[in-house]
Short mmCIF file of C-alpha atoms (C1' of nucleotides) in Angstrom, two decimals:
data_model
loop_
_atom_site.label_atom_id
_atom_site.label_comp_id
_atom_site.label_asym_id
_atom_site.label_seq_id
_atom_site.Cartn_x
_atom_site.Cartn_y
_atom_site.Cartn_z
CA MET A 76 -30.04 -28.02 -40.52
CA THR A 77 -27.76 -28.66 -43.06
CA ASN A 78 -27.68 -32.28 -42.32
CA SER A 79 -30.73 -33.50 -40.55
CA ALA A 80 -30.40 -36.73 -41.81
CA SER A 81 -27.43 -37.48 -39.60
CA PRO A 82 -27.81 -35.97 -36.51
CA LEU A 83 -27.29 -38.49 -33.84
CA GLY A 84 -24.96 -41.66 -34.66
CA ALA A 85 -22.26 -39.30 -36.66
CA LEU A 86 -21.87 -36.74 -33.74
CA LEU A 87 -21.61 -39.80 -31.38
CA CYS A 88 -18.55 -40.97 -33.19
CA PHE A 89 -17.21 -37.73 -33.25
CA ASP A 90 -17.31 -37.21 -29.52
CA VAL A 91 -15.98 -41.04 -28.83
CA TYR A 92 -12.90 -39.87 -31.36
CA ALA A 93 -12.37 -36.53 -29.45
CA VAL A 94 -12.42 -37.70 -26.00
CA ASN A 95 -10.40 -40.78 -26.60
CA LEU A 96 -7.64 -38.12 -28.38
CA ALA A 97 -8.05 -36.41 -24.76
CA PHE A 98 -7.95 -39.22 -22.40
CA GLY A 99 -4.60 -39.99 -24.22
CA ARG A 100 -3.44 -36.45 -24.12
CA VAL A 101 -4.19 -36.03 -20.19
CA TYR A 102 -2.32 -39.34 -19.28
CA LYS A 103 0.77 -38.51 -21.72
CA PRO A 104 2.31 -36.38 -19.12
CA LEU A 105 1.38 -38.59 -16.35
CA LEU A 106 2.82 -41.48 -18.04
CA GLU A 107 6.16 -40.02 -19.58
CA PRO A 108 7.97 -39.85 -16.58
CA LEU A 109 7.19 -43.53 -16.21
CA GLY A 110 8.42 -44.24 -19.79
CA LEU A 111 5.18 -45.49 -20.80
CA THR A 112 2.87 -44.63 -24.17
CA TYR A 113 -1.15 -44.71 -23.75
CA PRO A 114 -1.42 -48.00 -25.29
CA GLN A 115 1.37 -49.52 -23.66
CA TYR A 116 -0.62 -48.57 -20.34
CA LEU A 117 -3.54 -50.14 -21.46
CA VAL A 118 -1.40 -52.89 -21.85
CA LEU A 119 0.09 -53.16 -18.75
CA LEU A 120 -3.26 -52.54 -16.84
CA THR A 121 -4.55 -55.66 -18.64
CA LEU A 122 -1.74 -57.62 -17.18
CA TRP A 123 -1.69 -55.90 -14.06
CA SER A 124 -5.53 -57.25 -13.51
CA ARG A 125 -4.51 -60.74 -14.58
CA ASP A 126 -1.02 -61.76 -15.70
CA GLY A 127 0.53 -64.26 -18.18
CA GLN A 128 -2.02 -63.56 -20.79
CA THR A 129 -1.36 -64.66 -24.51
CA VAL A 130 -1.30 -62.04 -27.08
CA GLY A 131 -4.64 -63.16 -28.47
CA HIS A 132 -6.37 -62.09 -25.10
CA ILE A 133 -4.74 -59.00 -24.47
CA GLY A 134 -6.05 -58.04 -28.02
CA ALA A 135 -9.61 -59.14 -27.11
CA GLY A 136 -9.65 -56.96 -24.26
CA LEU A 137 -8.55 -54.09 -25.95
CA GLY A 138 -9.97 -54.67 -29.68
CA LEU A 139 -6.37 -54.89 -31.22
CA ASP A 140 -4.92 -57.20 -33.33
CA SER A 141 -1.08 -59.13 -33.48
CA SER A 142 -0.39 -56.62 -35.76
CA THR A 143 -0.32 -54.06 -33.61
CA LEU A 144 0.28 -55.44 -30.31
CA THR A 145 3.28 -57.76 -31.28
CA PRO A 146 5.84 -54.51 -31.96
CA LEU A 147 4.19 -52.94 -28.87
CA ILE A 148 4.65 -55.70 -26.57
CA LYS A 149 8.17 -56.30 -27.91
CA ARG A 150 9.05 -52.83 -26.87
CA LEU A 151 7.40 -53.30 -23.46
CA GLU A 152 10.00 -56.37 -23.63
CA ALA A 153 12.65 -54.12 -24.48
CA ALA A 154 11.99 -52.12 -21.41
CA GLU A 155 11.89 -55.03 -19.24
CA LEU A 156 8.54 -54.65 -18.14
CA VAL A 157 7.15 -57.77 -19.66
CA THR A 158 8.45 -61.46 -21.11
CA ARG A 159 7.50 -63.29 -23.87
CA THR A 160 7.36 -66.59 -23.79
CA ARG A 161 5.91 -70.13 -26.05
CA ASP A 162 3.02 -71.69 -24.18
CA PRO A 163 4.49 -75.25 -24.34
CA GLN A 164 0.99 -76.49 -24.31
CA ASP A 165 0.62 -74.86 -27.78
CA GLU A 166 3.62 -73.64 -29.19
CA ARG A 167 1.75 -70.88 -31.47
CA ARG A 168 0.59 -68.68 -27.93
CA VAL A 169 2.73 -66.26 -26.91
CA ILE A 170 2.35 -65.68 -23.12
CA VAL A 171 3.35 -62.43 -22.19
CA SER A 172 4.34 -61.81 -17.92
CA LEU A 173 5.13 -59.43 -16.22
CA THR A 174 8.44 -58.77 -14.73
CA GLY A 175 9.58 -57.55 -11.31
CA ARG A 176 9.97 -54.00 -12.94
CA GLY A 177 6.68 -54.68 -14.58
CA ARG A 178 4.62 -55.60 -11.58
CA ASN A 179 6.34 -52.81 -9.28
CA LEU A 180 5.54 -50.04 -11.90
CA GLN A 181 1.85 -50.64 -10.89
CA SER A 182 2.25 -49.05 -7.49
CA GLU A 183 4.20 -46.25 -9.39
CA ALA A 184 1.34 -45.65 -11.45
CA SER A 185 -1.18 -45.91 -9.08
CA HIS A 186 -1.06 -41.88 -8.63
CA VAL A 187 -1.97 -41.73 -12.40
CA THR A 188 -5.39 -43.75 -12.22
CA ALA A 189 -6.38 -41.46 -9.35
CA CYS A 190 -5.46 -38.43 -11.08
CA ILE A 191 -7.49 -39.57 -14.21
CA ALA A 192 -10.48 -40.29 -11.96
CA LYS A 193 -10.27 -36.80 -10.72
CA ALA A 194 -9.96 -34.92 -14.20
CA THR A 195 -12.93 -36.86 -15.64
CA GLY A 196 -15.09 -34.17 -13.74
CA LEU A 197 -17.74 -36.92 -13.34
CA THR A 198 -19.43 -38.34 -10.50
CA ALA A 199 -19.12 -41.75 -9.77
CA PRO A 200 -22.75 -42.56 -10.79
CA GLU A 201 -21.94 -40.97 -13.74
CA ILE A 202 -18.74 -43.12 -14.58
CA VAL A 203 -21.05 -46.34 -14.00
CA GLN A 204 -23.73 -45.09 -16.38
CA LEU A 205 -21.33 -43.89 -18.95
CA GLN A 206 -19.44 -47.27 -18.77
CA SER A 207 -22.65 -49.57 -19.03
CA THR A 208 -23.74 -47.64 -22.08
CA LEU A 209 -20.35 -48.03 -23.66
CA ALA A 210 -19.98 -51.21 -22.92
CA LYS A 211 -23.67 -51.72 -24.60
CA LEU A 212 -22.28 -49.63 -27.34
CA ARG A 213 -19.08 -51.67 -27.84
CA THR A 214 -21.19 -54.92 -28.14
CA ALA A 215 -23.67 -53.55 -30.51
CA LEU A 216 -20.72 -52.42 -32.72
CA HIS A 217 -19.16 -55.51 -32.79
CA ASP A 218 -22.18 -57.58 -33.31
CA GLY A 219 -23.25 -55.07 -36.18
CA VAL A 220 -19.89 -56.03 -37.89
CA GLU A 221 -19.78 -59.45 -37.34
CA GLY A 222 -23.47 -60.12 -37.53
CA PRO A 223 -25.90 -60.46 -34.59
CA ALA A 224 -24.29 -64.33 -33.67
CA PRO A 225 -27.72 -66.02 -34.15
CA ALA A 226 -25.98 -68.85 -31.88
CA GLY A 227 -22.96 -69.54 -30.16
CA PRO A 228 -20.16 -67.04 -28.57
CA ALA A 229 -19.89 -64.13 -30.28
CA ARG A 230 -16.41 -63.18 -31.85
CA LYS A 231 -14.96 -60.45 -29.49
CA GLY A 232 -11.56 -59.13 -30.85
CA PRO A 233 -10.40 -58.23 -34.58
CA ARG A 234 -9.99 -61.58 -36.63
CA GLN A 235 -10.27 -63.86 -33.75
CA MET B 1158 -10.90 -57.40 -6.57
CA THR B 1159 -7.76 -56.96 -7.54
CA ASN B 1160 -7.40 -53.55 -8.58
CA SER B 1161 -9.65 -51.87 -6.17
CA ALA B 1162 -7.48 -48.79 -6.40
CA SER B 1163 -8.22 -48.28 -9.64
CA PRO B 1164 -11.66 -48.93 -10.42
CA LEU B 1165 -13.83 -46.33 -12.51
CA GLY B 1166 -11.01 -43.99 -14.42
CA ALA B 1167 -8.97 -46.53 -15.93
CA LEU B 1168 -11.64 -48.63 -16.74
CA LEU B 1169 -13.59 -45.58 -18.61
CA CYS B 1170 -10.76 -44.91 -20.74
CA PHE B 1171 -10.45 -48.39 -21.47
CA ASP B 1172 -13.91 -48.22 -22.93
CA VAL B 1173 -13.68 -45.46 -24.48
CA TYR B 1174 -10.69 -46.50 -26.39
CA ALA B 1175 -12.27 -49.96 -27.20
CA VAL B 1176 -15.51 -48.19 -28.62
CA ASN B 1177 -13.29 -45.53 -30.74
CA LEU B 1178 -11.31 -48.47 -32.42
CA ALA B 1179 -14.93 -50.23 -32.90
CA PHE B 1180 -16.55 -47.46 -34.62
CA GLY B 1181 -13.81 -47.12 -36.73
CA ARG B 1182 -13.91 -50.56 -37.78
CA VAL B 1183 -17.95 -50.45 -38.33
CA TYR B 1184 -17.24 -47.45 -40.59
CA LYS B 1185 -14.16 -48.76 -42.68
CA PRO B 1186 -16.12 -50.96 -45.04
CA LEU B 1187 -18.53 -48.36 -45.28
CA LEU B 1188 -16.36 -45.77 -45.91
CA GLU B 1189 -13.73 -47.95 -48.17
CA PRO B 1190 -15.90 -47.47 -51.60
CA LEU B 1191 -16.09 -44.01 -50.95
CA GLY B 1192 -12.19 -44.34 -50.98
CA LEU B 1193 -12.09 -42.23 -47.40
CA THR B 1194 -10.68 -43.39 -43.78
CA TYR B 1195 -12.24 -42.97 -40.98
CA PRO B 1196 -10.65 -40.04 -39.76
CA GLN B 1197 -10.66 -38.32 -43.40
CA TYR B 1198 -14.48 -38.93 -43.28
CA LEU B 1199 -14.52 -37.11 -39.71
CA VAL B 1200 -12.83 -33.98 -41.08
CA LEU B 1201 -15.05 -33.92 -44.49
CA LEU B 1202 -18.50 -33.98 -41.95
CA THR B 1203 -17.23 -31.28 -40.27
CA LEU B 1204 -16.54 -29.36 -43.90
CA TRP B 1205 -20.45 -30.81 -44.56
CA SER B 1206 -21.83 -28.71 -41.70
CA ARG B 1207 -19.57 -25.50 -42.43
CA ASP B 1208 -17.65 -25.24 -45.62
CA GLY B 1209 -14.13 -23.07 -45.84
CA GLN B 1210 -12.97 -23.66 -42.41
CA THR B 1211 -9.14 -23.44 -41.51
CA VAL B 1212 -6.96 -26.33 -40.46
CA GLY B 1213 -6.93 -24.65 -36.95
CA HIS B 1214 -10.71 -24.49 -36.97
CA ILE B 1215 -11.33 -27.96 -37.89
CA GLY B 1216 -8.65 -29.18 -35.32
CA ALA B 1217 -10.01 -27.80 -32.69
CA GLY B 1218 -13.43 -29.28 -33.10
CA LEU B 1219 -11.92 -32.86 -33.93
CA GLY B 1220 -9.04 -32.46 -31.07
CA LEU B 1221 -6.42 -32.77 -33.46
CA ASP B 1222 -2.82 -30.81 -34.43
CA SER B 1223 -2.07 -29.39 -38.03
CA SER B 1224 0.80 -32.14 -37.76
CA THR B 1225 -1.88 -34.69 -38.27
CA LEU B 1226 -4.69 -32.77 -40.27
CA THR B 1227 -1.91 -31.19 -42.61
CA PRO B 1228 -1.00 -34.49 -44.10
CA LEU B 1229 -4.68 -35.82 -44.30
CA ILE B 1230 -5.64 -32.82 -45.85
CA LYS B 1231 -3.06 -33.07 -48.71
CA ARG B 1232 -4.60 -36.47 -49.35
CA LEU B 1233 -8.22 -35.07 -49.35
CA GLU B 1234 -6.90 -32.51 -51.96
CA ALA B 1235 -4.99 -35.10 -54.13
CA ALA B 1236 -8.50 -37.05 -53.90
CA GLU B 1237 -9.86 -33.52 -55.63
CA LEU B 1238 -12.44 -33.71 -52.87
CA VAL B 1239 -11.00 -30.08 -51.02
CA THR B 1240 -8.88 -27.47 -51.82
CA ARG B 1241 -6.59 -25.41 -49.79
CA THR B 1242 -5.93 -21.67 -50.39
CA ARG B 1243 -4.09 -19.23 -48.16
CA ASP B 1244 -6.63 -16.57 -46.38
CA PRO B 1245 -6.09 -13.30 -48.12
CA GLN B 1246 -6.69 -11.53 -44.67
CA ASP B 1247 -4.31 -13.59 -42.97
CA GLU B 1248 -1.86 -15.08 -45.10
CA ARG B 1249 -0.56 -17.80 -42.15
CA ARG B 1250 -4.56 -19.39 -42.45
CA VAL B 1251 -5.05 -22.23 -44.84
CA ILE B 1252 -8.97 -22.31 -45.74
CA VAL B 1253 -9.82 -25.68 -46.96
CA SER B 1254 -13.10 -25.58 -49.17
CA LEU B 1255 -15.07 -28.55 -50.31
CA THR B 1256 -14.85 -29.02 -54.50
CA GLY B 1257 -17.79 -30.21 -56.12
CA ARG B 1258 -16.74 -33.89 -55.92
CA GLY B 1259 -16.43 -33.21 -52.34
CA ARG B 1260 -20.09 -32.09 -51.81
CA ASN B 1261 -21.47 -34.12 -53.63
CA LEU B 1262 -19.75 -37.40 -51.43
CA GLN B 1263 -22.29 -35.99 -48.91
CA SER B 1264 -24.97 -37.69 -49.92
CA GLU B 1265 -23.35 -40.47 -51.29
CA ALA B 1266 -22.26 -41.00 -47.71
CA SER B 1267 -25.76 -40.12 -46.44
CA HIS B 1268 -26.75 -43.88 -46.19
CA VAL B 1269 -23.70 -44.39 -44.05
CA THR B 1270 -24.76 -42.36 -41.23
CA ALA B 1271 -28.00 -44.20 -41.38
CA CYS B 1272 -26.04 -47.32 -40.93
CA ILE B 1273 -24.17 -46.50 -38.09
CA ALA B 1274 -27.26 -45.21 -36.27
CA LYS B 1275 -28.67 -48.59 -36.42
CA ALA B 1276 -25.18 -50.20 -35.82
CA THR B 1277 -25.07 -48.88 -32.24
CA GLY B 1278 -27.81 -50.76 -31.04
CA LEU B 1279 -28.82 -47.17 -28.76
CA THR B 1280 -32.05 -45.81 -28.75
CA ALA B 1281 -32.45 -41.99 -29.21
CA PRO B 1282 -32.71 -40.85 -25.98
CA GLU B 1283 -29.71 -43.43 -25.12
CA ILE B 1284 -27.46 -41.55 -27.73
CA VAL B 1285 -28.43 -38.16 -26.26
CA GLN B 1286 -27.54 -38.81 -22.83
CA LEU B 1287 -24.46 -40.36 -24.15
CA GLN B 1288 -23.56 -37.03 -25.87
CA SER B 1289 -24.25 -34.95 -23.33
CA THR B 1290 -21.70 -36.97 -20.82
CA LEU B 1291 -19.26 -37.50 -23.35
CA ALA B 1292 -19.16 -33.36 -23.79
CA LYS B 1293 -18.53 -32.88 -20.18
CA LEU B 1294 -16.08 -35.31 -19.89
CA ARG B 1295 -14.18 -33.81 -22.99
CA THR B 1296 -14.21 -30.77 -21.21
CA ALA B 1297 -13.32 -31.66 -18.16
CA LEU B 1298 -10.20 -33.47 -19.68
CA HIS B 1299 -9.59 -30.38 -21.32
CA ASP B 1300 -9.64 -27.97 -18.13
CA GLY B 1301 -7.64 -31.11 -16.63
CA VAL B 1302 -4.83 -30.29 -18.86
CA GLU B 1303 -4.93 -26.73 -19.24
CA GLY B 1304 -5.98 -25.39 -15.90
CA PRO B 1305 -9.60 -24.81 -15.22
CA ALA B 1306 -9.48 -21.56 -17.23
CA PRO B 1307 -10.10 -19.13 -14.34
CA ALA B 1308 -11.36 -17.08 -16.56
CA GLY B 1309 -11.53 -16.31 -20.24
CA PRO B 1310 -12.46 -18.74 -22.95
CA ALA B 1311 -11.03 -22.14 -22.46
CA ARG B 1312 -8.19 -23.35 -25.07
CA LYS B 1313 -10.19 -26.05 -27.09
CA GLY B 1314 -7.60 -27.86 -29.66
CA PRO B 1315 -3.92 -28.67 -28.94
CA ARG B 1316 -1.45 -26.23 -29.03
CA GLN B 1317 -4.13 -23.43 -30.08
"C1'" DA C 970 10.27 1.70 -39.02
"C1'" DC C 971 12.34 -2.04 -35.89
"C1'" DC C 972 12.46 -5.87 -32.79
"C1'" DT C 973 10.13 -9.18 -30.58
"C1'" DA C 974 6.76 -12.35 -29.28
"C1'" DT C 975 2.97 -14.43 -30.69
"C1'" DT C 976 0.20 -16.99 -34.30
"C1'" DA C 977 -0.94 -20.68 -38.16
"C1'" DT C 978 0.88 -23.96 -40.60
"C1'" DA C 979 4.37 -27.47 -42.16
"C1'" DT C 980 8.12 -31.15 -41.54
"C1'" DC C 981 10.18 -35.01 -39.16
"C1'" DG C 982 10.65 -39.22 -36.06
"C1'" DC C 983 8.19 -42.25 -33.51
"C1'" DC C 984 4.67 -45.40 -31.81
"C1'" DT C 985 0.27 -46.96 -32.99
"C1'" DG C 986 -3.84 -49.38 -35.96
"C1'" DC C 987 -4.81 -51.98 -39.41
"C1'" DG C 988 -5.43 -54.88 -44.06
"C1'" DA C 989 -2.89 -58.07 -46.78
"C1'" DT C 990 0.26 -61.70 -46.18
"C1'" DA C 991 3.46 -65.04 -44.20
"C1'" DT C 992 4.87 -69.00 -40.82
"C1'" DA C 993 4.55 -72.47 -37.80
"C1'" DA C 994 1.67 -75.01 -34.90
"C1'" DT C 995 -2.39 -77.99 -33.75
"C1'" DA C 996 -6.84 -80.01 -35.35
"C1'" DG C 997 -10.00 -82.94 -38.19
"C1'" DG C 998 -10.88 -86.03 -41.80
"C1'" DT C 999 -9.38 -89.78 -44.40
"C1'" DA D 1203 0.60 -91.52 -41.47
"C1'" DC D 1204 -1.01 -87.66 -45.00
"C1'" DC D 1205 -3.23 -83.96 -46.10
"C1'" DT D 1206 -6.02 -79.79 -45.53
"C1'" DA D 1207 -7.97 -76.08 -42.97
"C1'" DT D 1208 -7.98 -73.55 -38.98
"C1'" DT D 1209 -5.76 -70.86 -35.27
"C1'" DA D 1210 -1.74 -67.70 -33.15
"C1'" DT D 1211 1.55 -65.14 -33.82
"C1'" DA D 1212 4.50 -62.15 -36.70
"C1'" DT D 1213 5.73 -59.10 -41.05
"C1'" DC D 1214 4.78 -55.14 -44.03
"C1'" DG D 1215 3.42 -50.86 -45.93
"C1'" DC D 1216 0.30 -47.06 -45.48
"C1'" DA D 1217 -2.75 -43.42 -42.75
"C1'" DG D 1218 -2.92 -41.44 -38.52
"C1'" DG D 1219 -1.58 -39.12 -33.96
"C1'" DC D 1220 1.68 -36.08 -31.99
"C1'" DG D 1221 6.04 -33.81 -29.68
"C1'" DA D 1222 9.76 -31.42 -30.81
"C1'" DT D 1223 10.93 -28.20 -34.49
"C1'" DA D 1224 11.12 -24.88 -38.35
"C1'" DT D 1225 8.92 -21.38 -41.28
"C1'" DA D 1226 6.34 -17.47 -42.31
"C1'" DA D 1227 2.93 -13.75 -41.35
"C1'" DT D 1228 0.96 -11.03 -37.47
"C1'" DA D 1229 0.90 -8.26 -33.71
"C1'" DG D 1230 2.33 -4.95 -30.14
"C1'" DG D 1231 5.83 -2.28 -27.94
"C1'" DT D 1232 9.37 1.02 -28.62
#
DNA sequence: ACCTATTATATCGCCTGCGATATAATAGGT
DNA sequence: ACCTATTATATCGCAGGCGATATAATAGGT
């Protein structure tokens, strides 16, 4: 036992790291025919579930900053999958909306999610359990950085 | 239920993605005083557990390719934390070994793992359970890409 | 010994991911 | 109305992450 002082937490981040990269590698060949990268797909997933979100809102969901999202979304815009328009109510906000092409891509991508679900090799209850633990973990990690938020709503994204 | 066709697998990769980034953000302020990035720390973790591994071996553990590891390890070398020497038995291999400074850093970083374990907000059994599921998931995702490996040892890293 | 296939690492270009910073718009206090 | 603080997005530089490719060393067949 060379490192008995760091058994659990360290290995956990290790596993999450490797699984995340493994997910990316499984998705890549499925997304390539659609002309999408994995993070771009995650942004589209967000928009398919609710269209017309602001950059900040999308970032809060994925844990990404505008410095990452702005160029990514501009590439989606260049591919004519989304449009970016300033919110007339608050000109600071940029509202990202799906184009027809962007919406149509959801059905083209539907088999992707089916493939992935199969590739996980997990049963439905296992997935539910895993998601629940990961959600808990994510909240705890955020609170650990920002402080447990003694009152008021916890900050969700980076630099919100 | 707007997207009842993609409930489980899609959200799962979403969660893994966000948790991985959250881990990185928790580690960053702890590793910054040590002059390490999060991936560099993961490579050092690998070497602390077993010194003198080849680039390929380190990559297999983390799921990384030489195209990612070579520059990263060169930065560790520039920081005088590791040395890179060709294996005399097989000149293709590069053996990465800890320097004295690299070894000493393990004790300096010991409190980091303690902080993280606390920040996860999970109980020990929960962590064990989570690790087990993630390990299973990682294997399944690899097999999904490479084929279920009908016989013989499954390929572990990317392009091994 | 020679020729070819494979293996291990390295290089390059592009897309993330993020800290630091900039810019513009809103909010709030006076 | 004015001044300042805050908020939302954008820009820049650097460190990953990876596909495609290059290079050098080993392995295997003839």
